[in-house]
Coordinates of C-alpha atoms in Angstrom, one line a residue:
X1 CA 67.9 -149.0 155.4
X2 CA 69.2 -148.0 152.0
X3 CA 68.9 -145.3 149.5
X4 CA 68.3 -147.2 146.4
X5 CA 70.1 -146.9 143.1
X6 CA 70.7 -149.3 140.3
X7 CA 72.2 -152.2 142.1
X8 CA 75.1 -154.1 140.6
X9 CA 76.5 -155.7 143.7
X10 CA 26.2 -147.2 163.9
X11 CA 26.5 -147.1 164.8
X12 CA 23.5 -147.7 167.1
X13 CA 20.6 -145.3 167.4
X14 CA 21.4 -141.9 168.8
X15 CA 24.0 -140.2 166.7
X16 CA 25.6 -136.8 167.6
X17 CA 26.5 -134.9 164.4
X18 CA 29.1 -132.1 164.6
X19 CA 30.5 -130.1 161.7
X20 CA 34.1 -129.3 161.7
X21 CA 35.3 -126.6 159.3
X22 CA 39.1 -126.4 158.7
X23 CA 40.9 -123.2 158.9
X24 CA 41.2 -121.0 155.8
X25 CA 44.1 -122.1 153.5
X26 CA 43.7 -125.8 154.5
X27 CA 42.0 -128.6 152.6
X28 CA 38.2 -128.2 151.9
X29 CA 35.8 -128.3 154.8
X30 CA 34.8 -131.7 156.1
X31 CA 31.8 -133.0 158.0
X32 CA 32.6 -135.2 160.9
X33 CA 30.0 -137.7 162.1
X34 CA 30.7 -139.0 165.5
X35 CA 28.9 -141.8 167.2
X36 CA 27.6 -140.7 170.6
X37 CA 28.9 -142.5 173.6
X38 CA 27.1 -143.5 176.8
X39 CA 29.9 -144.9 178.9
X40 CA 33.6 -144.9 179.5
X41 CA 34.5 -141.4 178.3
X42 CA 34.0 -137.9 179.5
X43 CA 33.1 -135.3 176.8
X44 CA 36.0 -133.0 176.0
X45 CA 38.6 -135.0 177.9
X46 CA 39.0 -138.2 176.0
X47 CA 38.7 -139.1 172.3
X48 CA 35.0 -139.0 171.3
X49 CA 33.5 -142.1 169.7
X50 CA 32.2 -145.6 170.3
X51 CA 34.5 -147.8 172.4
X52 CA 35.0 -151.6 172.4
X53 CA 33.0 -151.9 175.5
X54 CA 30.0 -150.4 173.7
X55 CA 30.5 -152.2 170.4
X56 CA 32.8 -155.3 170.1
X57 CA 33.5 -154.5 166.5
X58 CA 35.6 -151.6 167.7
X59 CA 39.2 -152.7 168.6
X60 CA 40.0 -152.6 172.3
X61 CA 41.5 -149.3 173.4
X62 CA 40.0 -147.4 170.4
X63 CA 37.3 -144.8 170.0
X64 CA 35.6 -145.1 166.6
X65 CA 34.0 -142.3 164.7
X66 CA 33.1 -141.7 161.0
X67 CA 34.1 -138.8 158.8
X68 CA 33.2 -137.5 155.3
X69 CA 35.3 -135.2 153.1
X70 CA 35.6 -134.4 149.4
X71 CA 38.1 -136.1 147.0
X72 CA 40.9 -133.9 145.7
X73 CA 39.9 -133.7 142.0
X74 CA 37.0 -131.3 142.3
X75 CA 34.6 -134.0 141.0
X76 CA 32.2 -133.7 143.9
X77 CA 33.0 -137.3 145.0
X78 CA 32.5 -137.6 148.8
X79 CA 34.8 -140.0 150.6
X80 CA 33.9 -141.8 153.8
X81 CA 36.4 -142.8 156.5
X82 CA 36.3 -144.8 159.7
X83 CA 38.6 -143.2 162.3
X84 CA 40.1 -145.2 165.2
X85 CA 41.6 -142.9 167.9
X86 CA 43.3 -144.0 171.1
X87 CA 40.5 -143.9 173.6
X88 CA 42.8 -143.1 176.5
X89 CA 44.1 -139.9 175.0
X90 CA 42.5 -136.4 175.4
X91 CA 40.2 -135.5 172.5
X92 CA 42.7 -133.0 171.1
X93 CA 45.8 -135.1 171.6
X94 CA 47.9 -135.0 168.4
X95 CA 49.1 -138.4 167.1
X96 CA 50.8 -139.6 164.0
X97 CA 48.2 -141.2 161.6
X98 CA 48.3 -144.4 159.6
X99 CA 45.9 -144.5 156.7
X100 CA 44.6 -147.3 154.6
X101 CA 42.7 -146.5 151.4
X102 CA 40.9 -149.2 149.4
X103 CA 37.7 -151.0 148.3
X104 CA 37.4 -153.4 151.3
X105 CA 36.3 -151.2 154.2
X106 CA 32.5 -151.4 153.9
X107 CA 30.7 -151.8 157.2
X108 CA 28.9 -154.9 155.9
X109 CA 32.0 -156.8 154.9
X110 CA 35.2 -156.7 152.9
X111 CA 34.2 -158.4 149.7
X112 CA 30.7 -159.4 150.6
X113 CA 28.3 -159.4 153.6
X114 CA 30.0 -160.9 156.6
X115 CA 26.9 -161.4 158.8
X116 CA 27.5 -158.6 161.3
X117 CA 24.5 -157.7 163.5
X118 CA 25.9 -154.3 164.5
X119 CA 27.4 -151.5 162.5
X120 CA 31.1 -150.9 163.1
X121 CA 34.5 -150.4 161.5
X122 CA 35.9 -152.9 159.1
X123 CA 37.8 -155.8 160.6
X124 CA 40.2 -155.9 157.6
X125 CA 43.2 -154.7 159.6
X126 CA 42.0 -155.6 163.0
X127 CA 45.1 -157.9 163.1
X128 CA 47.3 -154.9 162.6
X129 CA 45.6 -152.6 165.0
X130 CA 45.6 -155.3 167.7
X131 CA 48.9 -157.0 166.8
X132 CA 50.9 -153.9 166.6
X133 CA 49.2 -152.3 169.6
X134 CA 48.5 -149.1 167.6
X135 CA 46.1 -147.6 170.1
X136 CA 48.4 -148.2 173.1
X137 CA 51.3 -146.8 171.1
X138 CA 49.4 -143.6 170.5
X139 CA 48.7 -143.9 166.7
X140 CA 45.4 -143.0 164.9
X141 CA 44.3 -145.5 162.3
X142 CA 42.0 -144.2 159.4
X143 CA 40.3 -146.5 156.9
X144 CA 39.1 -144.6 153.8
X145 CA 36.7 -146.0 151.2
X146 CA 37.8 -145.4 147.6
X147 CA 35.2 -143.8 145.4
X148 CA 32.2 -146.1 144.7
X149 CA 32.9 -148.4 147.7
X150 CA 31.5 -148.5 151.2
X151 CA 30.2 -145.0 152.2
X152 CA 31.9 -143.1 149.4
X153 CA 30.2 -141.8 146.2
X154 CA 31.5 -141.9 142.7
X155 CA 32.4 -144.4 140.0
X156 CA 35.1 -147.0 140.3
X157 CA 38.3 -146.0 138.6
X158 CA 40.8 -149.0 138.9
X159 CA 43.6 -147.0 140.4
X160 CA 43.2 -144.2 137.8
X161 CA 43.3 -140.4 138.2
X162 CA 40.1 -140.5 140.3
X163 CA 41.3 -143.0 142.8
X164 CA 44.7 -141.3 142.9
X165 CA 42.8 -138.1 143.8
X166 CA 41.1 -140.1 146.6
X167 CA 44.5 -141.2 148.0
X168 CA 45.7 -137.6 147.9
X169 CA 42.6 -136.4 149.8
X170 CA 42.8 -139.2 152.4
X171 CA 46.4 -138.4 153.2
X172 CA 46.0 -134.6 153.2
X173 CA 42.8 -134.7 155.3
X174 CA 44.4 -137.0 157.8
X175 CA 47.4 -134.7 158.1
X176 CA 45.2 -131.6 158.6
X177 CA 43.0 -132.8 161.4
X178 CA 43.5 -131.1 164.8
X179 CA 44.3 -134.5 166.4
X180 CA 47.1 -135.2 163.8
X181 CA 50.8 -134.4 164.1
X182 CA 50.7 -133.9 160.3
X183 CA 52.8 -136.9 159.8
X184 CA 51.1 -139.8 157.9
X185 CA 51.9 -143.4 157.0
X186 CA 50.1 -145.7 154.7
X187 CA 49.5 -149.5 155.3
X188 CA 47.9 -152.1 153.2
X189 CA 48.0 -155.5 151.5
X190 CA 46.9 -156.2 147.9
X191 CA 44.6 -153.4 146.6
X192 CA 45.2 -151.1 149.6
X193 CA 49.0 -151.8 149.1
X194 CA 48.5 -150.5 145.6
X195 CA 47.1 -147.3 147.0
X196 CA 50.2 -147.0 149.1
X197 CA 52.4 -147.1 146.0
X198 CA 50.1 -144.4 144.6
X199 CA 50.7 -142.4 147.7
X200 CA 54.4 -142.5 147.2
X201 CA 54.0 -141.6 143.5
X202 CA 52.0 -138.5 144.5
X203 CA 55.0 -137.0 146.3
X204 CA 52.9 -135.8 149.3
X205 CA 54.9 -133.8 151.9
X206 CA 52.9 -135.2 154.8
X207 CA 53.3 -138.9 153.7
X208 CA 56.3 -140.1 155.6
X209 CA 56.3 -143.9 155.2
X210 CA 54.4 -146.6 153.2
X211 CA 54.0 -150.3 154.0
X212 CA 52.8 -152.2 150.9
X213 CA 52.3 -156.0 151.1
X214 CA 51.9 -157.9 147.9
X215 CA 50.8 -155.0 145.6
X216 CA 50.3 -154.8 141.9
X217 CA 53.2 -152.7 140.6
X218 CA 51.6 -151.9 137.2
X219 CA 47.8 -152.3 137.0
X220 CA 48.0 -153.4 133.3
X221 CA 49.7 -156.6 134.4
X222 CA 46.8 -157.8 136.5
X223 CA 44.6 -158.0 133.4
X224 CA 47.0 -158.4 130.4
X225 CA 50.4 -159.8 129.5
X226 CA 51.9 -158.0 126.5
X227 CA 48.4 -157.8 124.8
X228 CA 47.3 -161.3 125.8
X229 CA 44.3 -161.1 128.2
X230 CA 44.3 -162.9 131.4
X231 CA 41.3 -165.1 132.3
X232 CA 40.2 -162.4 134.8
X233 CA 40.1 -159.6 132.3
X234 CA 36.3 -159.2 132.8
X235 CA 35.9 -161.3 136.1
X236 CA 38.0 -158.8 138.1
X237 CA 36.0 -155.7 137.1
X238 CA 32.8 -157.7 137.8
X239 CA 34.1 -158.7 141.2
X240 CA 34.7 -155.1 142.1
X241 CA 31.3 -154.1 140.8
X242 CA 29.9 -156.7 143.2
X243 CA 31.8 -155.2 146.1
X244 CA 30.7 -151.6 145.1
X245 CA 27.0 -152.6 145.1
X246 CA 27.1 -154.4 148.4
X247 CA 24.1 -153.3 150.4
X248 CA 24.7 -151.1 153.5
X249 CA 23.7 -152.3 156.9
X250 CA 20.3 -151.4 158.3
X251 CA 21.9 -149.5 161.2
X252 CA 24.1 -147.4 158.9
X253 CA 23.4 -143.6 158.9
X254 CA 21.2 -142.2 156.2
X255 CA 24.2 -140.4 154.7
X256 CA 26.2 -143.6 154.6
X257 CA 23.3 -145.5 153.0
X258 CA 22.8 -142.8 150.3
X259 CA 26.5 -142.9 149.4
X260 CA 26.6 -146.7 149.4
X261 CA 23.7 -146.8 146.9
X262 CA 25.4 -144.4 144.5
X263 CA 25.7 -146.9 141.7
X264 CA 21.9 -147.6 141.8
X265 CA 21.3 -144.0 140.6
X266 CA 24.4 -144.1 138.3
X267 CA 24.3 -147.5 136.5
X268 CA 26.9 -146.4 133.9
X269 CA 29.4 -146.7 136.7
X270 CA 29.2 -150.4 136.5
X271 CA 29.1 -150.8 132.7
X272 CA 32.0 -148.4 132.3
X273 CA 34.1 -150.3 134.8
X274 CA 33.7 -153.4 132.7
X275 CA 34.6 -151.7 129.4
X276 CA 37.1 -149.0 130.4
X277 CA 39.9 -151.4 131.2
X278 CA 39.7 -153.8 128.3
X279 CA 42.2 -152.1 126.1
X280 CA 45.2 -154.5 125.6
X281 CA 47.6 -151.7 124.6
X282 CA 49.9 -150.8 127.5
X283 CA 50.8 -147.6 125.7
X284 CA 47.2 -146.3 125.8
X285 CA 46.5 -143.2 127.8
X286 CA 44.3 -145.3 130.1
X287 CA 47.1 -147.7 131.1
X288 CA 49.9 -145.0 131.1
X289 CA 47.9 -143.3 134.0
X290 CA 48.0 -146.6 135.9
X291 CA 51.5 -147.7 135.2
X292 CA 52.7 -147.2 138.8
X293 CA 56.2 -148.5 138.1
X294 CA 57.0 -145.9 135.5
X295 CA 55.3 -143.1 137.5
X296 CA 57.5 -143.9 140.5
X297 CA 60.5 -142.3 138.8
X298 CA 62.3 -139.9 141.2
X299 CA 60.0 -140.6 144.2
X300 CA 61.4 -140.8 147.7
X301 CA 58.9 -141.9 150.4
X302 CA 60.4 -144.5 152.6
X303 CA 58.9 -147.9 151.5
X304 CA 58.6 -151.3 153.3
X305 CA 57.3 -153.9 150.8
X306 CA 56.6 -157.6 150.6
X307 CA 56.4 -159.7 147.5
X308 CA 56.1 -163.4 146.8
X309 CA 58.2 -164.4 143.8
X310 CA 56.0 -167.4 143.0
X311 CA 52.7 -166.1 144.3
X312 CA 49.7 -166.8 142.0
X313 CA 47.8 -163.6 142.5
X314 CA 49.6 -160.2 142.5
X315 CA 52.8 -161.3 140.7
X316 CA 56.2 -159.7 140.8
X317 CA 55.9 -158.0 137.4
X318 CA 57.4 -154.5 137.0
X319 CA 58.6 -154.8 140.7
X320 CA 62.2 -154.1 139.7
X321 CA 61.1 -151.2 137.5
X322 CA 59.2 -149.6 140.4
X323 CA 62.0 -150.1 142.9
X324 CA 64.7 -148.9 140.5
X325 CA 62.6 -145.8 139.8
X326 CA 62.1 -145.1 143.5
X327 CA 65.0 -143.2 144.9
X328 CA 64.2 -143.1 148.6
X329 CA 64.9 -145.5 151.5
X330 CA 63.6 -149.1 151.1
X331 CA 63.0 -152.1 153.1
X332 CA 61.5 -155.4 151.9
X333 CA 60.6 -159.0 152.7
X334 CA 60.8 -161.0 149.5
X335 CA 60.4 -164.8 149.2
X336 CA 58.6 -167.9 148.1
X337 CA 55.1 -167.4 149.4
X338 CA 51.5 -166.9 148.2
X339 CA 49.2 -163.9 148.6
X340 CA 49.6 -163.5 152.4
X341 CA 50.5 -160.9 155.0
X342 CA 53.7 -160.8 157.0
X343 CA 51.9 -161.9 160.2
X344 CA 49.6 -164.6 158.6
X345 CA 49.9 -168.2 160.0
X346 CA 48.5 -171.6 159.0
X347 CA 46.5 -174.0 161.1
X348 CA 49.7 -175.4 162.6
X349 CA 50.8 -171.9 163.6
X350 CA 53.6 -171.6 161.0
X351 CA 54.2 -168.1 159.6
X352 CA 53.2 -168.2 156.0
X353 CA 56.0 -165.9 155.0
X354 CA 58.3 -167.8 157.2
X355 CA 59.9 -164.8 159.0
X356 CA 59.0 -163.7 162.6
X357 CA 58.5 -160.2 163.9
X358 CA 56.4 -158.5 161.2
X359 CA 54.6 -156.1 163.4
X360 CA 57.7 -155.3 165.5
X361 CA 59.6 -154.4 162.3
X362 CA 56.6 -152.4 160.9
X363 CA 56.4 -150.3 164.0
X364 CA 60.1 -149.6 164.2
X365 CA 59.7 -148.4 160.6
X366 CA 56.8 -146.1 161.4
X367 CA 58.3 -144.9 164.6
X368 CA 61.4 -143.9 162.8
X369 CA 59.7 -141.9 160.0
X370 CA 56.6 -140.7 161.7
X371 CA 58.1 -140.0 165.2
X372 CA 61.8 -139.7 164.6
X373 CA 62.5 -142.5 167.0
X374 CA 65.8 -144.3 166.5
X375 CA 65.1 -148.0 165.8
X376 CA 65.8 -150.3 168.8
X377 CA 67.0 -153.1 166.4
X378 CA 69.0 -153.1 163.2
X379 CA 66.6 -154.7 160.6
X380 CA 68.1 -155.7 157.3
X381 CA 67.1 -153.5 154.4
X382 CA 66.0 -156.5 152.5
X383 CA 65.3 -160.0 153.9
X384 CA 65.0 -162.5 151.2
X385 CA 64.0 -166.2 151.1
X386 CA 65.5 -168.1 148.2
X387 CA 64.0 -171.2 146.5
X388 CA 65.8 -173.5 148.9
X389 CA 64.0 -171.9 151.8
X390 CA 67.1 -170.1 153.2
X391 CA 67.0 -166.5 154.3
X392 CA 69.6 -163.8 153.6
X393 CA 70.1 -160.1 154.2
X394 CA 70.9 -157.7 151.4
X395 CA 71.3 -153.9 151.2
X396 CA 69.0 -153.7 148.2
X397 CA 67.4 -155.9 145.6
X398 CA 68.5 -157.2 143.3
X399 CA 72.3 -157.5 144.0
X400 CA 74.0 -158.9 140.9
X401 CA 77.4 -160.6 140.4
X402 CA 77.2 -161.3 136.7
X403 CA 74.9 -160.1 133.9
X404 CA 74.9 -161.3 130.3
X405 CA 72.7 -162.3 127.4
X406 CA 72.4 -166.0 126.7
X407 CA 72.1 -166.9 123.0
X408 CA 69.2 -169.3 122.6
X409 CA 68.7 -171.9 119.8
X410 CA 66.6 -171.2 116.8
X411 CA 63.5 -173.3 116.5
X412 CA 59.8 -173.5 115.5
X413 CA 56.5 -174.4 117.1
X414 CA 52.9 -174.8 116.2
X415 CA 50.8 -172.1 117.8
X416 CA 47.8 -174.3 118.6
X417 CA 47.3 -173.5 122.3
X418 CA 48.3 -177.0 123.3
X419 CA 46.3 -178.9 120.6
X420 CA 43.9 -181.3 122.3
X421 CA 44.6 -179.5 125.6
X422 CA 43.4 -176.1 124.3
X423 CA 40.4 -176.3 126.5
X424 CA 42.8 -175.7 129.4
X425 CA 42.7 -172.0 128.5
X426 CA 39.1 -171.8 129.7
X427 CA 38.8 -169.1 132.4
X428 CA 38.5 -170.4 135.9
X429 CA 35.2 -169.9 137.6
X430 CA 34.5 -167.9 140.6
X431 CA 35.3 -164.3 141.7
X432 CA 38.7 -162.9 141.0
X433 CA 39.4 -159.7 142.9
X434 CA 42.9 -159.2 144.5
X435 CA 41.7 -161.0 147.7
X436 CA 40.0 -163.9 145.9
X437 CA 42.2 -165.2 143.1
X438 CA 41.9 -168.9 142.2
X439 CA 44.1 -171.3 144.1
X440 CA 47.4 -172.6 142.9
X441 CA 47.0 -174.1 139.4
X442 CA 49.5 -177.0 138.9
X443 CA 50.9 -177.9 135.6
X444 CA 48.2 -179.7 133.7
X445 CA 48.6 -183.3 132.4
X446 CA 49.0 -181.9 128.9
X447 CA 51.6 -179.4 130.0
X448 CA 53.6 -182.1 131.8
X449 CA 53.2 -184.4 128.8
X450 CA 54.5 -181.6 126.5
X451 CA 57.4 -181.0 128.8
X452 CA 58.3 -184.8 129.0
X453 CA 58.3 -184.9 125.2
X454 CA 60.7 -182.0 125.3
X455 CA 62.3 -181.3 122.0
X456 CA 60.0 -183.7 120.2
X457 CA 56.9 -181.6 121.1
X458 CA 55.5 -179.6 118.2
X459 CA 54.1 -176.9 120.5
X460 CA 57.5 -175.7 121.8
X461 CA 61.3 -176.0 121.5
X462 CA 64.0 -175.9 124.1
X463 CA 67.5 -174.5 124.8
X464 CA 69.6 -175.8 127.6
X465 CA 72.4 -174.3 129.6
X466 CA 75.6 -176.0 130.6
X467 CA 75.5 -177.4 134.1
X468 CA 76.2 -175.0 136.9
X469 CA 79.7 -175.6 138.4
X470 CA 78.7 -174.1 141.7
X471 CA 75.6 -173.0 143.6
X472 CA 74.4 -169.8 142.1
X473 CA 71.2 -167.7 142.0
X474 CA 69.2 -166.3 139.1
X475 CA 67.9 -163.0 140.4
X476 CA 66.3 -159.8 139.1
X477 CA 64.1 -159.8 136.0
X478 CA 64.9 -162.0 133.0
X479 CA 64.1 -160.4 129.6
X480 CA 63.6 -162.2 126.3
X481 CA 64.2 -160.8 122.8
X482 CA 63.4 -162.9 119.7
X483 CA 62.5 -162.6 116.0
X484 CA 59.3 -164.4 115.0
X485 CA 58.4 -165.4 111.4
X486 CA 54.7 -164.6 111.6
X487 CA 51.9 -163.5 113.9
X488 CA 50.5 -165.6 116.8
X489 CA 51.3 -166.1 120.4
X490 CA 54.5 -167.0 122.3
X491 CA 55.1 -168.3 125.8
X492 CA 58.6 -168.4 127.4
X493 CA 59.2 -170.6 130.5
X494 CA 62.3 -171.1 132.6
X495 CA 63.0 -174.4 134.3
X496 CA 65.5 -175.6 136.9
X497 CA 66.6 -179.0 135.5
X498 CA 68.4 -181.5 137.8
X499 CA 70.9 -184.1 136.4
X500 CA 68.2 -186.8 136.5
X501 CA 65.8 -184.8 134.4
X502 CA 63.5 -183.6 137.2
X503 CA 62.6 -180.0 136.5
X504 CA 60.7 -177.2 138.1
X505 CA 59.2 -174.4 136.1
X506 CA 59.8 -171.2 138.1
X507 CA 59.2 -168.3 135.7
X508 CA 57.0 -167.6 132.7
X509 CA 55.4 -164.9 130.6
X510 CA 53.6 -164.6 127.3
X511 CA 53.2 -162.1 124.5
X512 CA 51.1 -161.5 121.4
X513 CA 53.0 -161.6 118.1
X514 CA 51.2 -159.1 116.0
X515 CA 53.5 -159.4 112.9
X516 CA 56.7 -161.0 111.9
X517 CA 59.8 -159.4 113.4
X518 CA 61.3 -158.6 116.8
X519 CA 59.5 -158.7 120.1
X520 CA 60.9 -158.2 123.6
X521 CA 59.4 -158.5 127.0
X522 CA 60.2 -159.1 130.7
X523 CA 59.4 -162.3 132.6
X524 CA 58.5 -162.1 136.2
X525 CA 61.1 -161.0 138.7
X526 CA 62.7 -164.1 140.3
X527 CA 65.1 -165.3 143.0
X528 CA 65.9 -168.9 142.2
X529 CA 68.9 -170.9 143.3
X530 CA 70.6 -173.5 141.1
X531 CA 72.5 -176.3 142.8
X532 CA 75.8 -177.6 141.2
X533 CA 75.0 -179.8 138.2
X534 CA 71.6 -178.2 137.5
X535 CA 70.8 -176.5 134.2
X536 CA 68.6 -173.7 133.1
X537 CA 66.0 -174.9 130.5
X538 CA 64.4 -172.3 128.3
X539 CA 61.1 -173.4 126.7
X540 CA 59.6 -171.3 123.9
X541 CA 56.3 -172.2 122.3
X542 CA 52.5 -171.8 122.2
X543 CA 50.5 -170.8 125.2
X544 CA 49.4 -174.1 126.8
X545 CA 48.4 -172.6 130.1
X546 CA 45.0 -171.6 131.6
X547 CA 46.8 -168.5 132.9
X548 CA 45.8 -166.6 129.8
X549 CA 42.9 -166.3 127.3
X550 CA 44.9 -166.5 124.1
X551 CA 43.5 -167.1 120.6
X552 CA 45.8 -169.7 118.9
X553 CA 46.7 -168.6 115.4
X554 CA 47.3 -172.0 114.0
X555 CA 50.5 -170.8 112.5
X556 CA 53.9 -172.5 112.6
X557 CA 56.1 -169.8 114.1
X558 CA 59.8 -169.9 113.4
X559 CA 62.0 -168.2 116.0
X560 CA 65.5 -166.9 115.5
X561 CA 67.9 -164.5 117.1
X562 CA 66.6 -165.2 120.6
X563 CA 68.5 -163.7 123.5
X564 CA 67.7 -164.1 127.2
X565 CA 69.1 -161.4 129.6
X566 CA 70.2 -163.0 132.9
X567 CA 71.3 -161.5 136.2
X568 CA 73.2 -164.0 138.4
X569 CA 74.3 -163.7 142.1
X570 CA 77.0 -165.7 143.9
X571 CA 75.6 -167.4 147.0
X572 CA 79.0 -167.8 148.8
X573 CA 78.8 -164.3 150.3
X574 CA 75.2 -164.6 151.5
X575 CA 74.6 -163.0 154.9
X576 CA 72.1 -165.2 156.8
X577 CA 69.1 -163.7 158.6
X578 CA 66.3 -165.3 160.6
X579 CA 63.5 -167.0 158.9
X580 CA 62.0 -170.4 158.2
X581 CA 60.9 -172.1 155.0
X582 CA 57.6 -170.7 153.9
X583 CA 55.0 -173.5 153.7
X584 CA 53.8 -172.5 150.2
X585 CA 57.2 -173.3 148.7
X586 CA 56.7 -177.1 149.0
X587 CA 53.2 -176.8 147.5
X588 CA 54.6 -174.9 144.6
X589 CA 57.4 -177.4 144.0
X590 CA 54.9 -180.3 144.0
X591 CA 52.6 -178.5 141.5
X592 CA 55.3 -177.3 139.1
X593 CA 57.8 -180.1 139.0
X594 CA 57.9 -182.9 136.4
X595 CA 60.4 -185.1 134.6
X596 CA 61.7 -183.9 131.2
X597 CA 62.8 -186.1 128.4
X598 CA 65.4 -185.5 125.7
X599 CA 67.5 -183.0 127.6
X600 CA 70.1 -181.9 125.0
X601 CA 73.6 -180.6 125.3
X602 CA 74.2 -177.1 126.9
X603 CA 74.6 -174.3 124.4
X604 CA 75.0 -171.3 126.7
X605 CA 76.7 -170.9 130.1
X606 CA 75.1 -170.9 133.5
X607 CA 78.0 -169.5 135.5
X608 CA 79.1 -166.4 137.4
X609 CA 81.9 -165.4 135.1
X610 CA 82.0 -165.5 131.3
X611 CA 85.7 -166.0 131.2

């Protein structure tokens, strides 16, 4: 554990409905809808609800009920929750509560109908409930539908003030229930990891710990990059509209059905969700409210996060900003994987993040902060897989040995979007929500050809470092500053270049050049190890990738005064920790490695000291 600072080193037929009114001075009154039971429980002595024996959709050892309560913004939005209580405990037994808030908990399915023949709680985190033994451990698990999804009313709000009010209501409602100890944790992956970051930002006294796997750290970055739209800029809102309008199940209660069909009576919800978030200006009021990284300043909820540095979906953009702004205790698994959970495995049984013990570590984390139990094992604050597949422990991330600005060469490029390959910027087909991004997109033939042409290519120019004299690591978040001669687009890519010219592209970002003059922007956070003799290649040029929907200007853009801020870490003091090579790393290397031509002399150092 560490305190972070800036680091330099139906339900079937027959439903019993009861109304529970909270004591004066607490949160607003709530209505609790509880599925009637016919076997396995005794009224008043064990947790009421439907058990696994009565409905196989309910996890073993759990009693499932449904609840409704208002959001916290006074808008009249009604939120729906599925509650899983340990079936073996008395009805009034108080337990810590783990809450997940998101768009994927509809009874019919997570992102579309899943073919269930019986109403029941979402299976989204069945792996967690079962794998961590939540019920046997005496935890309550609550799944809350964000506004507009599942059994909740209201219009979608893409992590805006409305959804933030939903998170507040979910945590405070869970803490105030008579079966709650008042201590709440949050758990999620992807969108419901984002709501965990929101929970931290809200500074809620009852929220004691957050586990957030593969989140988006600033919502703007999922749709735009420095005013250049991503190909999912409309596809993602459309995907969430589709989830929000998923039909309820025939067996759902009338109340659930009415809430689930809210958008039918309020069609502007759907059209507004398409248009509200198409402003490319990060500084707009809309995006300022959704800049979770900036809004984390001064927060202190204990966090356990995961992030794939090379993952193709929720990328590590503004991660370092969020973590630096967060002042509380942190834990993290960071490495070279795709959009996966800490416990996910492939068909061969290999852990997709490469590291064993996810649920054990998560429960030690929750037990410590929700129960005050001293951990039975000393987990590293940060466990990090580098680009060679090795794992190390660190007290925080990043840890930096040397920081400096590399002076890059002046040059020029034609902003033509890759010329004949410009059609590569066509948006991928298919849905694109945070759970269904397109698969890994390798470098196109045109991109590899451009890279092979190297300095001779009109669409980009290059600067090369001197060879590394020892193994070292580029860590943290590289930042580029440059002066452009005219308007257009710019892409910056970083490459690891071996002595024989084989090179892997490991970091990139783009920006809109709205006028001549200076521009500065961050690349993705990275953790990439250079072997002795390898160089860092910096490519600056037109956007020749289908990762963005740019409009080529056709201008020849001259670049001068370019500087690349670098954080480097010595590897000789690495502290090993358990973990295997994540399977995705080899797929990434195959997709993003090519052979460069015309590698020139090094003009800036790649070394741990600038002596």
